[in-house]
């Protein structure tokens, strides 16, 4: 990949606030035209990184380059980036058009150019018919799109979005996710999106950086992150998983030979850095198939079930005492196993993964 296809190059960035270190040497390349998400629990440093890119904070060490150029000397308003905040506060006494044109007028655009550009971005977010309304006459989702249009109006090379959907209710959030992704594709600019919501990250992103405690844990496509987590933090944070302590006989060429609780052996993919000895295995609940007792590679007793509509979640206990969650599809013909039933569990080929730590 050549230098020009990198939109934002974050290189070993450290950020300290007094004695608190919010970022411990974070590096990532955000590519031109990609929907890139910073994902992690509260306090992991994702907002701090976004604020460093925007220029609201200086980095303590390391550098950030935009299209190859170090942006440290540039104040926020000189950087070719713009931010959509969680609290997107539109001006209530201005029309939608005026809200979008306002920032352009302040940047010195003529009224004619500002209004023309505002109409262009309102068309992009499909709000042309709402230009003369005031924000109070719009739904929450429409207001969010006005905020997006306002941020896109000056033509930033990179758009930063800090939990922009968190003020919306669940149904609306799901609809806006799809729209936001479409708008990103149409503009072709890189979006750097901050969220703590893993479902949001999985559904919208081209790539995700999973962060915890000021460190990047893994960067990859949603599929890589979900199906090939590198460590326990990522496996546990993204989706639901079973983490089993296992004895690892050998690891070679990315495959591990493992003894499962109960003694059955399994050969499965291993993350880089996984070693022999005691290790942790991640098995997704939907990749386990219940079978009659005695069959499969694990034996477990049903302790409870949770009815989820499309799925049934079975809470089970292995003979060595470890808990296990299994998801079975809610097929009309299949009954729900009763509490106390002993079942065999088949682990699909490739469904289990030995983690690095
Ligand atoms: P959230 O989802 O809650 O916003 P986050 O992942 O965005 O969390 P940050 O806001 O980046 O996390 O905070 C990272 C760490 O830096 C936290 O420990 C936070 O308390 C600390 N921090 C952030 N801003 C400051 C500040 N201005 N002064 C001191 N510490 C700060």
Short mmCIF file of C-alpha atoms and ligand atoms in Angstrom, two decimals:
data_model
loop_
_atom_site.label_atom_id
_atom_site.label_comp_id
_atom_site.label_asym_id
_atom_site.label_seq_id
_atom_site.Cartn_x
_atom_site.Cartn_y
_atom_site.Cartn_z
CA UNK A 1 0.00 0.00 0.00
CA UNK A 2 1.52 3.35 -0.98
CA UNK A 3 1.87 6.35 1.30
CA UNK A 4 -1.00 8.27 -0.33
CA UNK A 5 -3.66 5.72 0.51
CA UNK A 6 -3.19 6.36 4.24
CA UNK A 7 -5.51 9.15 5.43
CA UNK A 8 -4.41 9.22 9.09
CA UNK A 9 -1.17 7.73 10.38
CA UNK A 10 -1.08 7.52 14.17
CA UNK A 11 2.45 6.65 15.26
CA UNK A 12 3.32 5.61 18.84
CA UNK A 13 1.09 8.27 20.38
CA UNK A 14 1.37 8.75 24.14
CA UNK A 15 -1.01 11.13 25.93
CA UNK A 16 -0.58 12.03 29.57
CA UNK A 17 -2.84 14.14 31.73
CA UNK A 18 -0.61 14.81 34.74
CA UNK A 19 -0.04 11.42 36.34
CA UNK A 20 -2.75 9.72 34.22
CA UNK A 21 -1.56 8.12 30.98
CA UNK A 22 -4.59 7.92 28.68
CA UNK A 23 -2.72 6.54 25.63
CA UNK A 24 0.34 4.26 25.96
CA UNK A 25 2.02 4.39 22.56
CA UNK A 26 -0.91 3.85 20.19
CA UNK A 27 -0.26 3.21 16.48
CA UNK A 28 -2.68 2.71 13.59
CA UNK A 29 -3.07 3.53 9.90
CA UNK A 30 -6.50 4.74 8.86
CA UNK A 31 -6.94 4.32 5.13
CA UNK A 32 -8.38 6.66 2.59
CA UNK A 33 -12.14 6.14 2.20
CA UNK A 34 -12.55 3.70 5.05
CA UNK A 35 -15.07 3.55 7.88
CA UNK A 36 -12.71 3.04 10.82
CA UNK A 37 -13.98 2.52 14.34
CA UNK A 38 -12.28 3.02 17.70
CA UNK A 39 -14.04 0.56 20.00
CA UNK A 40 -13.54 -0.06 23.69
CA UNK A 41 -15.01 0.31 27.15
CA UNK A 42 -15.40 3.63 28.94
CA UNK A 43 -12.04 5.17 29.81
CA UNK A 44 -9.97 3.18 27.27
CA UNK A 45 -8.75 6.35 25.56
CA UNK A 46 -10.79 6.43 22.35
CA UNK A 47 -12.12 9.98 22.83
CA UNK A 48 -8.63 11.15 23.78
CA UNK A 49 -7.23 9.77 20.52
CA UNK A 50 -10.01 11.42 18.52
CA UNK A 51 -9.33 14.73 20.28
CA UNK A 52 -5.60 14.42 19.47
CA UNK A 53 -6.45 13.92 15.77
CA UNK A 54 -8.84 16.89 15.87
CA UNK A 55 -6.22 19.06 17.58
CA UNK A 56 -8.19 19.72 20.79
CA UNK A 57 -5.34 17.99 22.65
CA UNK A 58 -1.60 17.91 21.99
CA UNK A 59 0.11 14.52 22.02
CA UNK A 60 2.75 14.00 24.75
CA UNK A 61 4.88 11.74 22.50
CA UNK A 62 4.62 10.30 19.00
CA UNK A 63 3.06 11.84 15.92
CA UNK A 64 -0.11 12.05 13.84
CA UNK A 65 0.12 12.54 10.07
CA UNK A 66 -2.69 13.44 7.74
CA UNK A 67 -1.96 12.35 4.19
CA UNK A 68 1.69 12.12 5.15
CA UNK A 69 1.92 15.57 6.77
CA UNK A 70 2.64 16.01 10.48
CA UNK A 71 -0.29 18.01 11.85
CA UNK A 72 1.22 18.89 15.24
CA UNK A 73 1.83 22.55 14.30
CA UNK A 74 -1.74 23.06 13.02
CA UNK A 75 -4.46 24.42 15.34
CA UNK A 76 -7.84 22.59 15.14
CA UNK A 77 -9.46 25.00 12.65
CA UNK A 78 -6.51 24.65 10.24
CA UNK A 79 -6.66 20.84 10.17
CA UNK A 80 -8.52 19.27 7.23
CA UNK A 81 -10.75 17.34 9.65
CA UNK A 82 -14.11 18.02 11.27
CA UNK A 83 -15.92 16.46 14.21
CA UNK A 84 -19.51 15.34 14.88
CA UNK A 85 -20.07 15.29 18.63
CA UNK A 86 -22.44 13.27 20.75
CA UNK A 87 -24.17 16.50 21.79
CA UNK A 88 -24.61 18.00 18.35
CA UNK A 89 -26.50 21.11 19.55
CA UNK A 90 -28.12 22.71 16.51
CA UNK A 91 -29.11 26.40 16.77
CA UNK A 92 -32.86 26.30 17.48
CA UNK A 93 -33.62 29.78 16.11
CA UNK A 94 -32.01 29.08 12.72
CA UNK A 95 -33.42 27.03 9.84
CA UNK A 96 -31.78 23.76 8.86
CA UNK A 97 -30.13 25.50 5.89
CA UNK A 98 -28.80 28.31 8.11
CA UNK A 99 -27.44 25.79 10.61
CA UNK A 100 -25.45 24.09 7.87
CA UNK A 101 -24.31 27.33 6.19
CA UNK A 102 -23.31 29.01 9.49
CA UNK A 103 -19.88 27.39 9.84
CA UNK A 104 -19.06 28.21 6.23
CA UNK A 105 -19.94 31.90 6.67
CA UNK A 106 -17.68 31.98 9.72
CA UNK A 107 -14.91 30.50 7.60
CA UNK A 108 -15.31 33.46 5.24
CA UNK A 109 -17.44 31.92 2.49
CA UNK A 110 -19.78 34.29 0.61
CA UNK A 111 -23.50 33.91 1.42
CA UNK A 112 -24.16 32.56 -2.07
CA UNK A 113 -21.40 29.94 -1.93
CA UNK A 114 -22.31 28.95 1.64
CA UNK A 115 -25.97 28.46 0.78
CA UNK A 116 -25.10 26.53 -2.38
CA UNK A 117 -22.78 24.20 -0.49
CA UNK A 118 -25.32 23.79 2.35
CA UNK A 119 -27.96 22.70 -0.20
CA UNK A 120 -25.49 20.24 -1.69
CA UNK A 121 -24.74 18.51 1.62
CA UNK A 122 -28.42 18.57 2.65
CA UNK A 123 -29.15 16.68 -0.58
CA UNK A 124 -26.43 14.20 0.33
CA UNK A 125 -28.09 13.47 3.69
CA UNK A 126 -31.52 13.48 1.98
CA UNK A 127 -32.88 16.52 3.78
CA UNK A 128 -33.40 18.88 0.81
CA UNK A 129 -37.11 19.14 1.60
CA UNK A 130 -36.40 20.18 5.17
CA UNK A 131 -34.05 23.10 4.49
CA UNK A 132 -36.52 25.77 5.69
CA UNK A 133 -37.65 24.01 8.84
CA UNK A 134 -36.24 24.74 12.27
CA UNK A 135 -34.44 21.89 14.08
CA UNK A 136 -37.36 21.60 16.55
CA UNK A 137 -39.57 20.45 13.69
CA UNK A 138 -37.33 17.47 12.92
CA UNK A 139 -37.10 13.97 14.39
CA UNK A 140 -33.99 12.97 16.37
CA UNK A 141 -32.62 11.04 13.40
CA UNK A 142 -33.14 13.99 11.05
CA UNK A 143 -31.42 16.35 13.52
CA UNK A 144 -28.50 13.93 13.58
CA UNK A 145 -28.30 14.13 9.79
CA UNK A 146 -28.29 17.95 9.94
CA UNK A 147 -25.33 17.73 12.35
CA UNK A 148 -23.62 15.42 9.88
CA UNK A 149 -24.33 17.78 6.97
CA UNK A 150 -22.93 20.67 9.01
CA UNK A 151 -19.70 18.76 9.68
CA UNK A 152 -19.36 17.67 6.02
CA UNK A 153 -20.07 21.15 4.60
CA UNK A 154 -16.48 22.52 4.74
CA UNK A 155 -15.26 19.43 2.85
CA UNK A 156 -13.05 17.79 5.49
CA UNK A 157 -10.62 15.10 4.32
CA UNK A 158 -11.38 13.06 7.42
CA UNK A 159 -14.57 13.11 9.52
CA UNK A 160 -14.30 12.31 13.23
CA UNK A 161 -17.47 11.08 14.96
CA UNK A 162 -17.60 10.86 18.76
CA UNK A 163 -20.44 8.50 19.76
CA UNK A 164 -22.82 10.40 17.45
CA UNK A 165 -25.69 7.91 17.76
CA UNK A 166 -25.80 7.53 21.52
CA UNK A 167 -28.54 10.17 21.98
CA UNK A 168 -30.90 8.20 19.72
CA UNK A 169 -33.19 5.39 20.84
CA UNK A 170 -32.41 1.83 19.73
CA UNK A 171 -34.74 1.57 16.69
CA UNK A 172 -33.64 4.93 15.34
CA UNK A 173 -30.00 4.13 16.00
CA UNK A 174 -30.26 1.01 13.87
CA UNK A 175 -31.78 2.97 10.97
CA UNK A 176 -29.26 5.81 11.24
CA UNK A 177 -26.37 3.29 11.21
CA UNK A 178 -27.34 2.20 7.71
CA UNK A 179 -27.76 5.81 6.50
CA UNK A 180 -24.46 6.89 8.00
CA UNK A 181 -22.62 4.05 6.30
CA UNK A 182 -24.25 4.96 2.95
CA UNK A 183 -23.26 8.61 3.33
CA UNK A 184 -19.69 7.60 4.16
CA UNK A 185 -19.56 5.49 1.00
CA UNK A 186 -20.95 8.30 -1.13
CA UNK A 187 -18.54 10.94 0.18
CA UNK A 188 -15.60 8.51 -0.06
CA UNK A 189 -13.84 10.23 2.86
CA UNK A 190 -12.41 8.41 5.86
CA UNK A 191 -14.72 8.33 8.88
CA UNK A 192 -13.14 7.74 12.31
CA UNK A 193 -16.00 6.64 14.51
CA UNK A 194 -15.83 6.28 18.29
CA UNK A 195 -18.17 3.90 20.10
CA UNK A 196 -18.32 1.53 23.06
CA UNK A 197 -21.10 -0.43 21.33
CA UNK A 198 -19.68 -3.55 19.72
CA UNK A 199 -22.78 -4.21 17.61
CA UNK A 200 -22.56 -0.70 16.17
CA UNK A 201 -18.87 -1.29 15.39
CA UNK A 202 -19.45 -4.68 13.77
CA UNK A 203 -22.32 -3.49 11.55
CA UNK A 204 -20.77 -0.29 10.19
CA UNK A 205 -16.99 -0.59 10.08
CA UNK A 206 -14.55 -1.55 7.37
CA UNK A 207 -12.00 -2.01 10.17
CA UNK A 208 -12.06 -1.74 13.94
CA UNK A 209 -9.34 -0.90 16.47
CA UNK A 210 -10.25 -2.55 19.78
CA UNK A 211 -8.77 -0.57 22.67
CA UNK A 212 -8.47 -1.11 26.39
CA UNK A 213 -6.68 0.87 29.08
CA UNK A 214 -4.85 3.11 26.58
CA UNK A 215 -3.56 0.22 24.44
CA UNK A 216 -4.64 -1.08 21.04
CA UNK A 217 -5.51 -4.74 21.52
CA UNK A 218 -6.30 -5.64 17.92
CA UNK A 219 -6.99 -3.99 14.57
CA UNK A 220 -8.94 -5.84 11.89
CA UNK A 221 -12.12 -6.22 9.89
CA UNK A 222 -15.28 -7.00 11.88
CA UNK A 223 -14.96 -10.61 10.76
CA UNK A 224 -11.31 -10.90 11.82
CA UNK A 225 -12.05 -9.35 15.20
CA UNK A 226 -15.05 -11.61 15.83
CA UNK A 227 -13.71 -14.83 14.40
CA UNK A 228 -10.01 -14.50 15.11
CA UNK A 229 -9.65 -12.54 18.38
CA UNK A 230 -6.04 -12.39 19.57
CA UNK A 231 -6.62 -12.42 23.31
CA UNK A 232 -9.18 -12.85 26.08
CA UNK A 233 -10.05 -9.15 26.20
CA UNK A 234 -11.03 -9.00 22.52
CA UNK A 235 -12.80 -12.39 22.54
CA UNK A 236 -14.85 -11.38 25.56
CA UNK A 237 -15.57 -7.77 24.57
CA UNK A 238 -16.81 -8.55 21.05
CA UNK A 239 -19.93 -10.66 21.18
CA UNK A 240 -20.50 -13.54 23.55
CA UNK A 241 -17.97 -16.28 24.05
CA UNK A 242 -16.95 -19.21 26.22
CA UNK A 243 -13.44 -18.96 27.60
CA UNK A 244 -12.19 -22.38 28.70
CA UNK A 245 -8.94 -23.11 30.46
CA UNK A 246 -7.25 -25.93 28.52
CA UNK A 247 -3.99 -27.87 28.37
CA UNK A 248 -2.11 -27.12 25.16
CA UNK A 249 0.02 -30.03 23.93
CA UNK A 250 1.69 -28.28 21.03
CA UNK A 251 1.40 -25.24 18.78
CA UNK A 252 2.80 -25.18 15.26
CA UNK A 253 2.00 -23.36 12.01
CA UNK A 254 -0.93 -21.52 13.59
CA UNK A 255 -2.62 -24.73 14.82
CA UNK A 256 -2.80 -26.04 18.38
CA UNK A 257 -3.35 -29.53 19.77
CA UNK A 258 -5.49 -29.22 22.89
CA UNK A 259 -6.95 -31.39 25.65
CA UNK A 260 -10.49 -30.23 26.42
CA UNK A 261 -12.06 -30.56 29.88
CA UNK A 262 -13.13 -34.23 30.01
CA UNK A 263 -10.09 -35.33 28.01
CA UNK A 264 -11.22 -35.15 24.34
CA UNK A 265 -8.54 -33.78 22.03
CA UNK A 266 -9.09 -30.97 19.55
CA UNK A 267 -6.93 -29.41 16.84
CA UNK A 268 -7.83 -25.76 16.35
CA UNK A 269 -6.42 -22.44 15.07
CA UNK A 270 -4.15 -20.57 17.46
CA UNK A 271 -3.55 -16.82 17.73
CA UNK A 272 -0.01 -15.52 17.17
CA UNK A 273 1.86 -15.81 20.45
CA UNK A 274 -0.19 -18.75 21.81
CA UNK A 275 2.04 -21.26 23.61
CA UNK A 276 1.99 -24.78 25.01
CA UNK A 277 1.08 -25.27 28.65
CA UNK A 278 -2.11 -23.90 30.17
CA UNK A 279 -4.02 -21.63 27.80
CA UNK A 280 -7.41 -20.15 27.05
CA UNK A 281 -9.73 -21.34 24.35
CA UNK A 282 -12.54 -19.18 22.95
CA UNK A 283 -15.63 -20.94 21.58
CA UNK A 284 -18.58 -18.88 20.29
CA UNK A 285 -21.92 -20.14 21.67
CA UNK A 286 -23.51 -20.35 18.20
CA UNK A 287 -20.72 -22.59 16.90
CA UNK A 288 -21.54 -25.40 19.32
CA UNK A 289 -24.15 -28.01 18.38
CA UNK A 290 -25.98 -29.97 21.08
CA UNK A 291 -25.91 -33.75 20.50
CA UNK A 292 -27.07 -36.81 22.47
CA UNK A 293 -25.15 -37.56 25.70
CA UNK A 294 -21.90 -39.36 24.94
CA UNK A 295 -21.51 -37.81 21.47
CA UNK A 296 -19.39 -34.72 20.72
CA UNK A 297 -16.20 -33.54 22.33
CA UNK A 298 -17.66 -32.12 25.56
CA UNK A 299 -20.32 -33.36 28.00
CA UNK A 300 -22.44 -30.84 29.87
CA UNK A 301 -25.60 -30.56 31.96
CA UNK A 302 -28.35 -28.04 31.16
CA UNK A 303 -28.80 -25.67 34.12
CA UNK A 304 -31.13 -23.15 32.58
CA UNK A 305 -32.36 -21.73 29.31
CA UNK A 306 -33.20 -18.24 28.09
CA UNK A 307 -35.78 -17.84 25.34
CA UNK A 308 -34.56 -15.19 22.85
CA UNK A 309 -37.05 -15.62 20.03
CA UNK A 310 -34.80 -16.55 17.12
CA UNK A 311 -32.45 -18.45 19.45
CA UNK A 312 -32.49 -20.39 22.69
CA UNK A 313 -29.57 -19.75 25.01
CA UNK A 314 -28.62 -22.78 27.11
CA UNK A 315 -26.64 -22.27 30.30
CA UNK A 316 -24.68 -25.44 30.86
CA UNK A 317 -22.08 -26.86 33.25
CA UNK A 318 -19.22 -29.10 32.16
CA UNK A 319 -18.31 -32.10 34.33
CA UNK A 320 -15.22 -30.24 35.65
CA UNK A 321 -17.44 -27.39 36.87
CA UNK A 322 -16.81 -24.81 34.12
CA UNK A 323 -19.81 -22.87 32.83
CA UNK A 324 -20.65 -22.98 29.14
CA UNK A 325 -23.18 -21.02 27.08
CA UNK A 326 -24.65 -22.59 23.95
CA UNK A 327 -26.99 -20.95 21.46
CA UNK A 328 -29.33 -23.18 19.50
CA UNK A 329 -31.62 -21.97 16.76
CA UNK A 330 -35.25 -21.89 17.70
CA UNK A 331 -36.46 -24.48 15.20
CA UNK A 332 -40.15 -25.21 15.67
CA UNK A 333 -39.58 -28.98 15.63
CA UNK A 334 -36.77 -29.04 18.21
CA UNK A 335 -37.74 -29.07 21.87
CA UNK A 336 -35.96 -27.05 24.53
CA UNK A 337 -33.80 -29.38 26.63
CA UNK A 338 -35.01 -29.53 30.23
CA UNK A 339 -32.92 -28.60 33.23
CA UNK A 340 -30.75 -31.49 34.35
CA UNK A 341 -30.49 -33.01 30.84
CA UNK A 342 -26.98 -34.18 29.98
CA UNK A 343 -25.97 -33.38 26.40
CA UNK A 344 -22.93 -33.94 24.24
CA UNK A 345 -21.56 -30.81 22.58
CA UNK A 346 -20.03 -30.83 19.13
CA UNK A 347 -17.57 -28.01 18.53
CA UNK A 348 -17.62 -27.11 14.83
CA UNK A 349 -14.31 -27.37 12.99
CA UNK A 350 -12.54 -24.01 13.25
CA UNK A 351 -15.06 -22.70 15.82
CA UNK A 352 -12.61 -22.84 18.70
CA UNK A 353 -9.53 -20.65 18.89
CA UNK A 354 -6.57 -20.78 21.24
CA UNK A 355 -5.81 -17.24 22.44
CA UNK A 356 -2.46 -15.60 23.08
CA UNK A 357 -3.21 -14.61 26.70
P1 LIG B 1 -15.75 7.25 27.37
O1 LIG B 1 -16.40 6.23 26.48
O2 LIG B 1 -16.22 7.16 28.78
O3 LIG B 1 -15.76 8.64 26.82
P2 LIG B 1 -13.02 6.92 26.46
O4 LIG B 1 -12.59 5.58 26.05
O5 LIG B 1 -13.36 7.87 25.38
O6 LIG B 1 -14.21 6.81 27.49
P3 LIG B 1 -11.19 8.92 27.39
O7 LIG B 1 -12.24 9.96 27.58
O8 LIG B 1 -10.31 9.04 26.22
O9 LIG B 1 -11.85 7.48 27.36
O10 LIG B 1 -10.31 8.84 28.71
C1 LIG B 1 -9.15 8.02 28.83
C2 LIG B 1 -8.53 8.21 30.22
O11 LIG B 1 -7.99 9.52 30.32
C3 LIG B 1 -9.50 8.08 31.35
O12 LIG B 1 -8.84 7.44 32.42
C4 LIG B 1 -9.86 9.50 31.69
O13 LIG B 1 -10.23 9.62 33.04
C5 LIG B 1 -8.56 10.22 31.40
N1 LIG B 1 -8.80 11.63 30.97
C6 LIG B 1 -9.46 12.05 29.86
N2 LIG B 1 -9.47 13.39 29.77
C7 LIG B 1 -8.78 13.85 30.85
C8 LIG B 1 -8.42 15.16 31.34
N3 LIG B 1 -8.76 16.28 30.67
N4 LIG B 1 -7.72 15.22 32.49
C9 LIG B 1 -7.35 14.11 33.16
N5 LIG B 1 -7.64 12.85 32.76
C10 LIG B 1 -8.35 12.72 31.63
#
